[in-house]
mmCIF file of C-alpha atoms in Angstrom:
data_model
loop_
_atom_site.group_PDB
_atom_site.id
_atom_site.type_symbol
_atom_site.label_atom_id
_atom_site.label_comp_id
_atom_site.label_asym_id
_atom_site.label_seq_id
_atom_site.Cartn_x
_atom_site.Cartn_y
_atom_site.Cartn_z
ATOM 1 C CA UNK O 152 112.889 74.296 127.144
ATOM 2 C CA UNK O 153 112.977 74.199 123.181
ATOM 3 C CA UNK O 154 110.885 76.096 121.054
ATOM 4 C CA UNK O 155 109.241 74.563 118.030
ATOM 5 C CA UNK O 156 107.493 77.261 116.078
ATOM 6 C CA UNK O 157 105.357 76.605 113.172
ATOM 7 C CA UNK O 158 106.833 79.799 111.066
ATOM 8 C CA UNK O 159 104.587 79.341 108.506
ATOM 9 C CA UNK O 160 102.309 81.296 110.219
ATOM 10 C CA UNK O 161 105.230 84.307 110.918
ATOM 11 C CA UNK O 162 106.805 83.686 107.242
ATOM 12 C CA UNK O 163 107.319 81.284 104.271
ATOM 13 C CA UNK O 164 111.091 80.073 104.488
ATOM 14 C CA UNK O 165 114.419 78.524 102.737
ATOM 15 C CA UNK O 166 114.577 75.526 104.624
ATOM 16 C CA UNK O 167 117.726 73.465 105.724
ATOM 17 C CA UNK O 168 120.885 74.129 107.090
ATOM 18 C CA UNK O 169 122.151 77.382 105.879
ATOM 19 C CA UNK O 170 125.653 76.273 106.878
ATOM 20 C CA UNK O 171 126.957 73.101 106.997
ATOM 21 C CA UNK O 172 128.911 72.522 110.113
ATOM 22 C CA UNK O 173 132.915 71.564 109.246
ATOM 23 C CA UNK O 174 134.602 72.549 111.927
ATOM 24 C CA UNK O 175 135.180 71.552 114.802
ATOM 25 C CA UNK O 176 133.507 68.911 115.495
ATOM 26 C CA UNK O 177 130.104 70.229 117.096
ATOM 27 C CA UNK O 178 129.794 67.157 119.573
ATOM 28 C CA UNK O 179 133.325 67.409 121.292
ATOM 29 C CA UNK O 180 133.166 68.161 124.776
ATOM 30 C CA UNK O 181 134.892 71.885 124.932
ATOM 31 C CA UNK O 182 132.337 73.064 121.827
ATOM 32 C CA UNK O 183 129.071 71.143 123.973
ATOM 33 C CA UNK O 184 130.418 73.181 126.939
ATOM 34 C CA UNK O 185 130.217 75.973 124.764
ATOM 35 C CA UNK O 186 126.184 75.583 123.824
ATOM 36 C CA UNK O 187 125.087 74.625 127.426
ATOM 37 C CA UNK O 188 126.191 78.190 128.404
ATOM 38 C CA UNK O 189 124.972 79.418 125.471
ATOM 39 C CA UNK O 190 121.740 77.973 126.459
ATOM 40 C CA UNK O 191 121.914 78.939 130.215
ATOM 41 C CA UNK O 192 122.232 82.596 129.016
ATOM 42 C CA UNK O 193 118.815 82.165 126.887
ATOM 43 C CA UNK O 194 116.534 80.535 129.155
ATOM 44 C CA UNK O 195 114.303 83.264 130.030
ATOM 45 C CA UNK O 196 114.309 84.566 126.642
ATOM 46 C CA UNK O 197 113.389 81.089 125.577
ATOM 47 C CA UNK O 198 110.833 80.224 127.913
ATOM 48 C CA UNK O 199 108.964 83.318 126.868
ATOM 49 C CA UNK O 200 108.773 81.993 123.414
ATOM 50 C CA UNK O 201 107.764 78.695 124.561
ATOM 51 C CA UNK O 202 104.471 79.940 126.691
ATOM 52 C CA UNK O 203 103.915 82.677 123.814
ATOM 53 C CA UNK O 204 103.869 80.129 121.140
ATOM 54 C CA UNK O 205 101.473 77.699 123.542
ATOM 55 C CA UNK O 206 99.103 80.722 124.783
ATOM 56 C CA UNK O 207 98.455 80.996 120.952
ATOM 57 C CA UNK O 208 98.456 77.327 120.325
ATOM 58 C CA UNK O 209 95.682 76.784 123.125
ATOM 59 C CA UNK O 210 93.827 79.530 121.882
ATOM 60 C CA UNK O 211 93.529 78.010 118.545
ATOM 61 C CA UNK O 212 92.543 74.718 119.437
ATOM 62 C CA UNK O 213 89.927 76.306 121.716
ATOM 63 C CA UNK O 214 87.983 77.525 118.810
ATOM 64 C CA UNK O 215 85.357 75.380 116.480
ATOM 65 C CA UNK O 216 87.074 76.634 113.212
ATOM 66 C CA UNK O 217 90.684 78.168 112.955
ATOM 67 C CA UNK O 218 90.923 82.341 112.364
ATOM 68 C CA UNK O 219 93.175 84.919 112.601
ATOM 69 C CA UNK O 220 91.414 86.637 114.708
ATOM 70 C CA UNK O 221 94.763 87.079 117.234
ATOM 71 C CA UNK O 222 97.510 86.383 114.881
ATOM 72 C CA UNK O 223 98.650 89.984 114.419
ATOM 73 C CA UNK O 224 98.400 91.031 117.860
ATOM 74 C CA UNK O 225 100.619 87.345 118.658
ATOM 75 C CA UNK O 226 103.107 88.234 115.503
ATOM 76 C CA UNK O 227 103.971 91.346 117.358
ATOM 77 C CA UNK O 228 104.519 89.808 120.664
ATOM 78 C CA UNK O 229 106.973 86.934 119.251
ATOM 79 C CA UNK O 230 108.499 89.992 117.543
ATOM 80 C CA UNK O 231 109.348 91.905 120.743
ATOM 81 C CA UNK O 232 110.276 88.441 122.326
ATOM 82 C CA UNK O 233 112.929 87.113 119.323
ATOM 83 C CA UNK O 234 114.618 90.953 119.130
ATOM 84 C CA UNK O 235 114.949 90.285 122.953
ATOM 85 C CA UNK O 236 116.939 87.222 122.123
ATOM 86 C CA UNK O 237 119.233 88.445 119.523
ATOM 87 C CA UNK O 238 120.068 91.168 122.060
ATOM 88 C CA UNK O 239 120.638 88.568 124.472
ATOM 89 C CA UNK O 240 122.858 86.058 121.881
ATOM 90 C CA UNK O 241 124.855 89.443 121.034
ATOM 91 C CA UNK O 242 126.190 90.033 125.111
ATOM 92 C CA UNK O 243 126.836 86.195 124.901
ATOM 93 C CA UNK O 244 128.973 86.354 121.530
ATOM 94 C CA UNK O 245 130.669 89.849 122.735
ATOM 95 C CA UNK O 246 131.852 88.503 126.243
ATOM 96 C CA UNK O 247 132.661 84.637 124.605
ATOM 97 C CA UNK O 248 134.557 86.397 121.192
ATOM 98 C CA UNK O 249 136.789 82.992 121.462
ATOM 99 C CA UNK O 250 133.712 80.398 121.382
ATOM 100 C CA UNK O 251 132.659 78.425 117.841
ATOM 101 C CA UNK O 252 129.490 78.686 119.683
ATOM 102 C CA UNK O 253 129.528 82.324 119.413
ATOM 103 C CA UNK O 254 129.516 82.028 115.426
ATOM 104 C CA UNK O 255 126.571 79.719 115.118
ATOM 105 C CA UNK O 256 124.779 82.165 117.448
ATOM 106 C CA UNK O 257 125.484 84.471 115.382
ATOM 107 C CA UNK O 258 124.403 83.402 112.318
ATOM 108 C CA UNK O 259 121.145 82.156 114.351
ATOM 109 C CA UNK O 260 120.849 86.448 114.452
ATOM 110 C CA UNK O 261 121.570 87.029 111.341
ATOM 111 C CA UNK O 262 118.913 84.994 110.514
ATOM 112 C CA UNK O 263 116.844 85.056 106.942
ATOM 113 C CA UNK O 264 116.206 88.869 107.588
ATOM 114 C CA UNK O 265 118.645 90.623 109.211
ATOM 115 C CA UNK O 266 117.827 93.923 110.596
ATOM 116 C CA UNK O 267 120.981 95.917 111.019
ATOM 117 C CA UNK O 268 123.908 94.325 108.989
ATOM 118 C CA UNK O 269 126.564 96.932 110.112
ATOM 119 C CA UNK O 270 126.218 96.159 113.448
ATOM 120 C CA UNK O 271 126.230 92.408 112.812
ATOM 121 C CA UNK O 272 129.698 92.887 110.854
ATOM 122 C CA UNK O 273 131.152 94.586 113.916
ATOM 123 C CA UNK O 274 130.069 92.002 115.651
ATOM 124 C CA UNK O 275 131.616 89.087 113.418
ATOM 125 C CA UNK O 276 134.806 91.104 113.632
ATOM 126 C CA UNK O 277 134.794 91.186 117.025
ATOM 127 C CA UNK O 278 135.284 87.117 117.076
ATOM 128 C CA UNK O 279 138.654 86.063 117.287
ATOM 129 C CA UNK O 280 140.284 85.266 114.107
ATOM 130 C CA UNK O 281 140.563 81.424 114.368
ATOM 131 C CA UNK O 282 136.968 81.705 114.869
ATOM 132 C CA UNK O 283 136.184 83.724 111.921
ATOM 133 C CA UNK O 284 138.819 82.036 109.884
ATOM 134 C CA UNK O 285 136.921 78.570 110.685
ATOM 135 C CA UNK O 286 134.664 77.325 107.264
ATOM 136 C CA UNK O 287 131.709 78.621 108.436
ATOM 137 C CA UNK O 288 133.254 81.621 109.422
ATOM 138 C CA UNK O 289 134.166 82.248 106.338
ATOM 139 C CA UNK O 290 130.749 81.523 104.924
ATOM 140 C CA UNK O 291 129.369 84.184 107.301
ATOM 141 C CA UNK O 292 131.390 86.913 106.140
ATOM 142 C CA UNK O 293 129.999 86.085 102.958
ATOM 143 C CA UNK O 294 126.829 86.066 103.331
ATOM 144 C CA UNK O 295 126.785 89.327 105.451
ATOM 145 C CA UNK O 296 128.456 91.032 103.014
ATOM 146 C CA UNK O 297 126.159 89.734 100.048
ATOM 147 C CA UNK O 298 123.199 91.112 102.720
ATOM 148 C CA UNK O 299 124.997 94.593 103.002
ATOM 149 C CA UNK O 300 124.588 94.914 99.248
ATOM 150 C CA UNK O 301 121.252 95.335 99.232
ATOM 151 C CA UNK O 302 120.583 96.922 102.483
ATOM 152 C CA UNK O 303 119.233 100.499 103.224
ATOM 153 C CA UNK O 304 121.234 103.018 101.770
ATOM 154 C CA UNK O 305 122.461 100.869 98.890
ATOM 155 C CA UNK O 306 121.836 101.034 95.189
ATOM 156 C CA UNK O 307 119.207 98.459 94.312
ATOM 157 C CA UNK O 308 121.127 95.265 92.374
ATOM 158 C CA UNK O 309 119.371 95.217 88.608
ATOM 159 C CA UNK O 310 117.663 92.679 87.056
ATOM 160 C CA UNK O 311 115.916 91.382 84.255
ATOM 161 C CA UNK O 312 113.301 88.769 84.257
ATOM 162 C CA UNK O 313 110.265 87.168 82.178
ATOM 163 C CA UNK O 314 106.644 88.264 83.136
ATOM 164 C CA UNK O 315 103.351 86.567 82.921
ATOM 165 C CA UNK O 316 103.914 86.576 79.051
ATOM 166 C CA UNK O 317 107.283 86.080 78.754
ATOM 167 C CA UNK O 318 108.474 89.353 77.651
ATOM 168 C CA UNK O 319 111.216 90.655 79.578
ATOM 169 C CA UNK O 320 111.103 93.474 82.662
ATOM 170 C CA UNK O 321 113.987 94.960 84.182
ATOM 171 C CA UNK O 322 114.114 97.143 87.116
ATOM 172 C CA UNK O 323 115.394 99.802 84.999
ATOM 173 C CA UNK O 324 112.357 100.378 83.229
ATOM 174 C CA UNK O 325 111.295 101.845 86.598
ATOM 175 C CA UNK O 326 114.181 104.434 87.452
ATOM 176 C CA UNK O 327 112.584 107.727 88.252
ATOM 177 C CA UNK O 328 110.002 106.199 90.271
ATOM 178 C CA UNK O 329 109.410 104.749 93.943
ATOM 179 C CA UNK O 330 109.248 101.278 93.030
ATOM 180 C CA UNK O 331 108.266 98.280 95.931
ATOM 181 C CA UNK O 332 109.828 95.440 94.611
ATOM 182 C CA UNK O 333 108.073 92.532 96.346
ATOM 183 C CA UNK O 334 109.087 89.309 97.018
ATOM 184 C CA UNK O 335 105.876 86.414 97.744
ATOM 185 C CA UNK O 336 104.240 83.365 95.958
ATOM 186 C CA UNK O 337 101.027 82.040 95.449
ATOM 187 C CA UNK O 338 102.077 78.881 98.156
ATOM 188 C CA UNK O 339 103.010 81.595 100.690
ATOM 189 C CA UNK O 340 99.825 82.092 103.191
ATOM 190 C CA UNK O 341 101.484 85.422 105.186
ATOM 191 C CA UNK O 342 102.255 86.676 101.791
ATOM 192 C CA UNK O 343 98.258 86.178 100.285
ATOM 193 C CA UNK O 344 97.316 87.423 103.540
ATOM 194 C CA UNK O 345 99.542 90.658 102.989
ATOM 195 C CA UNK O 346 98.282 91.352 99.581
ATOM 196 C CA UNK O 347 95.437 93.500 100.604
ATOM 197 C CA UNK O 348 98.034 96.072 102.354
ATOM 198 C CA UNK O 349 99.369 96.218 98.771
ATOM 199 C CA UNK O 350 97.164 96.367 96.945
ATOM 200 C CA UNK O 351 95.455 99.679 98.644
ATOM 201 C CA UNK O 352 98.811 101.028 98.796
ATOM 202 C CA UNK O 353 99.004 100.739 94.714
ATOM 203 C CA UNK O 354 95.989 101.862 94.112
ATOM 204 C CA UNK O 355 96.346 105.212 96.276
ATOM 205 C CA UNK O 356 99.630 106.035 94.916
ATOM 206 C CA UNK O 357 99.804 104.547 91.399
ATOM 207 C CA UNK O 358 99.106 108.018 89.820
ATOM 208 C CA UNK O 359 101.900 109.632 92.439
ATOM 209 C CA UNK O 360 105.576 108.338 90.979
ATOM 210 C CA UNK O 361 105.109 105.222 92.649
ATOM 211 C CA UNK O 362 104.636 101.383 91.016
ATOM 212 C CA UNK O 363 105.008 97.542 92.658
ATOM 213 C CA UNK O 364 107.342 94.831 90.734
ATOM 214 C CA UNK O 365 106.485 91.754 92.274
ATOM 215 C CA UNK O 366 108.874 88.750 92.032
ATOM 216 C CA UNK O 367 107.256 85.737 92.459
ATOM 217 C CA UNK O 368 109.050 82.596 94.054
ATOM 218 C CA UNK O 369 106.361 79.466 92.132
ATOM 219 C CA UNK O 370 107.978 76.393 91.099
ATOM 220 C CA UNK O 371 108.143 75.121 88.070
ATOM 221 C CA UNK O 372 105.024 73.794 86.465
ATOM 222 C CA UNK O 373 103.199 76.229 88.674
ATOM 223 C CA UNK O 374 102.733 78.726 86.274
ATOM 224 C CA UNK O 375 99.067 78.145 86.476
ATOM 225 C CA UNK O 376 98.852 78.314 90.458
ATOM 226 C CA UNK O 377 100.775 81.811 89.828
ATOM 227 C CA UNK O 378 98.633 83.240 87.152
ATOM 228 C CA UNK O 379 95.905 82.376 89.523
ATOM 229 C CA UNK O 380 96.616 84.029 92.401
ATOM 230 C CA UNK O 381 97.640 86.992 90.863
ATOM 231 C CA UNK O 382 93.932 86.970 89.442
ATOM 232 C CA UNK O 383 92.070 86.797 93.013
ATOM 233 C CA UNK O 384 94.391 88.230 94.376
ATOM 234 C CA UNK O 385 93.823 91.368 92.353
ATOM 235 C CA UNK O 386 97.201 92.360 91.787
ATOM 236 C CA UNK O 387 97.016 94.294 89.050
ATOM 237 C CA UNK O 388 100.733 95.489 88.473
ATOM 238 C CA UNK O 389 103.891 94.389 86.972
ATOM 239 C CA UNK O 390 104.198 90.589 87.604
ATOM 240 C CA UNK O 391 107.619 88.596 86.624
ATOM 241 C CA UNK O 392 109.304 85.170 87.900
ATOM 242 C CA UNK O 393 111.939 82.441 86.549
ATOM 243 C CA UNK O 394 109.549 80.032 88.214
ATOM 244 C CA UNK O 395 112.500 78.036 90.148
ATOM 245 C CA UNK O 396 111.186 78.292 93.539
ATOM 246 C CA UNK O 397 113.976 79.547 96.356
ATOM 247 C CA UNK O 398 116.634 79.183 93.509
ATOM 248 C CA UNK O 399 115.267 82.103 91.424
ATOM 249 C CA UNK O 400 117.826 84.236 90.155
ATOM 250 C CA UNK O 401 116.613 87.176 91.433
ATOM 251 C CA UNK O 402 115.839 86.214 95.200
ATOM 252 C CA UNK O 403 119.573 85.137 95.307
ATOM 253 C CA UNK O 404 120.614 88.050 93.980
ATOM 254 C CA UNK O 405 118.328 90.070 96.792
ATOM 255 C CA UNK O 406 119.526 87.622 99.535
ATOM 256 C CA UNK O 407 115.319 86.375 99.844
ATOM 257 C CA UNK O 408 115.514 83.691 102.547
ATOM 258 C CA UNK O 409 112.087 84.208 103.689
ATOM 259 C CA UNK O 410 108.936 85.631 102.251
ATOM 260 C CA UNK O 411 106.617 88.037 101.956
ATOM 261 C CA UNK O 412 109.803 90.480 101.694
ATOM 262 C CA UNK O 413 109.990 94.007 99.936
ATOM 263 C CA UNK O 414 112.516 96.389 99.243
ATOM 264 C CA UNK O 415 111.575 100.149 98.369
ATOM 265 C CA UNK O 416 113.724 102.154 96.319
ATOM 266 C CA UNK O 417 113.456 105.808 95.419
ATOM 267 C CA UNK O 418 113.602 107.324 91.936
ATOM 268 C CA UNK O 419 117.666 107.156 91.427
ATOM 269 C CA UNK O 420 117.912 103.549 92.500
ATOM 270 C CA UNK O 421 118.545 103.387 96.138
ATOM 271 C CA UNK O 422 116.773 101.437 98.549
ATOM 272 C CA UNK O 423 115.310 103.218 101.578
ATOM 273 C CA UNK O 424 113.029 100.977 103.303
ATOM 274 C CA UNK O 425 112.855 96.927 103.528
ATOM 275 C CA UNK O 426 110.023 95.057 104.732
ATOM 276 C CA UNK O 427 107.435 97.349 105.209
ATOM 277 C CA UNK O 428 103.959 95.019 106.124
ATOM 278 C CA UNK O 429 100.953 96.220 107.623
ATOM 279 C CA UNK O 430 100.197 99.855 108.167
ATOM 280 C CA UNK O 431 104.205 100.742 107.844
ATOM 281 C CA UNK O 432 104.298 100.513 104.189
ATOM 282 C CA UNK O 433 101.416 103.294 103.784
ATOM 283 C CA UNK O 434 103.082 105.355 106.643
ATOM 284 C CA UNK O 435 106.399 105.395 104.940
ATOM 285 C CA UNK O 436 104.444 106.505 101.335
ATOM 286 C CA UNK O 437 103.152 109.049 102.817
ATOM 287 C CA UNK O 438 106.140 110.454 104.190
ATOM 288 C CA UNK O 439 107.520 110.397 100.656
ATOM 289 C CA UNK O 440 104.667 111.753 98.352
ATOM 290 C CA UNK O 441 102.432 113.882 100.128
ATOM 291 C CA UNK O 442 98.931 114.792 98.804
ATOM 292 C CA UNK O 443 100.601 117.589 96.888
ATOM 293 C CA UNK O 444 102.845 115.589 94.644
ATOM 294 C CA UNK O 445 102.453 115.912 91.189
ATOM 295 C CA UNK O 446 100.693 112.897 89.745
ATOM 296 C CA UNK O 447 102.089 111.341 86.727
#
């Protein structure tokens, strides 16, 4: 069974290939041996998805008008399900370190947010050399180490860029603060729809050390469309954006594949937390400035 999600609904993403498939050729017979065990070792992984993603679907089209009413509770379910298949691709590329196949699952894990990129290293380095010394193998290395430089633990990558006005903001300006810098755009649905969650969370620690950059990911000519949604959206913070859609200097630099996305990072630079949404963002402030902090 194949899954066809509509990820729109999950998350606003780069599309196209991420890597363009060199070598070897991908339809000889030893690499299409390769992917039909590949996809013998995901079928009840996969067929999971597919009834998840239809249990939803037929809910939908049950109803007179489409809601969300059922989208968060479905959001974490595919969660639980796709972390259950990267578990699953990771035994396949560990006992098959030899296959090409292995790489492309791989990257397939890696994915536009990857959740642990030391352990996905390990695993690249586990693959046999001709495998990792392959095109795309090369391009994965890459872009996991371009990931690991602004993962946890790492000293948030600065930047400068023009706000709603045109005047320039750099992350800099915020050093001594807890800072969310958050990816989204005014096309993005799950990012409008996660707003709110930010919005509170600004507005109850705004006076505590803590402030939201948003980078927005508009196109140009959509300057308007941004402007605007900032307005209902009542995002009343720091705003800035090149307005060059997926090719925006600053969501290369931060490795954005996929929005809404958010890094926070404390008052000396680092980041300590990516992609908080929902109620984890407000837990994780309130580990970090409790009642008692002094407001500023």
């Amino acid at each position: 069974m194949k899954l066809k999600l509509n990820f729109t609904l999950l998350a606003c993403m780069l599309t196209g290939a991420v890597f363009a498939q060199q070598d070897p050729d991908m339809e000889s017979p030893a690499i299409q041996k390769q992917k039909i065990e590949l996809e013998a070792a995901l079928t009840g992984v996969q067929e999971k998805l597919v009834l998840s993603e239809k249990a939803y679907r037929d809910a939908q089209t049950k109803k007179v008008k489409y809601d969300t009413i059922g989208l968060g509770a479905w959001r974490a379910e595919m969660a639980v399900l796709k972390a259950e298949k990267k578990k699953e691709q990771a035994v396949f590329i560990g006992k098959h370190p030899d296959y090409f196949i292995s790489l492309v699952a791989l990257n397939d894990v890696i994915g536009p947010l990857p959740a642990n990129v030391p352990a996905l290293k390990k695993l690249f380095n586990k693959l046999d050399s001709k495998v990792q010394q392959t095109p795309t193998g090369i391009k994965t290395k890459t872009t996991l180490d371009k990931f690991e430089a602004v993962s946890i633990g790492k000293i948030a990558p600065l930047f400068v860029a023009p706000d709603t006005s045109g005047k320039s903001i750099g992350l800099a300006d915020y050093k001594g603060k807890y800072v969310l810098l958050d990816f989204w755009a005014s096309w993005c649905g799950p990012c409008r729809e996660e707003n709110p969650t930010v919005v509170k969370a600004w507005q109850k620690y705004k006076d505590r050390n803590f402030d939201v950059l948003s980078v927005s990911l508009d196109q140009t000519g959509k300057r308007d469309a941004w402007l605007k949604a900032i307005h209902e959206d009542q995002l009343t913070w720091q705003h800035v954006s090149n307005l060059k859609f997926w090719d925006d200097d600053v969501a290369k630099l931060y490795m954005i594949r996929s929005i809404p996305q958010n890094f926070l990072i404390d008052p000396k630079g680092k980041i300590i937390a990516v992609n908080l949404r929902g109620a984890e963002l407000n837990q994780k402030l309130a580990e970090l400035i409790p009642e008692s902090a002094t407001r500023k």
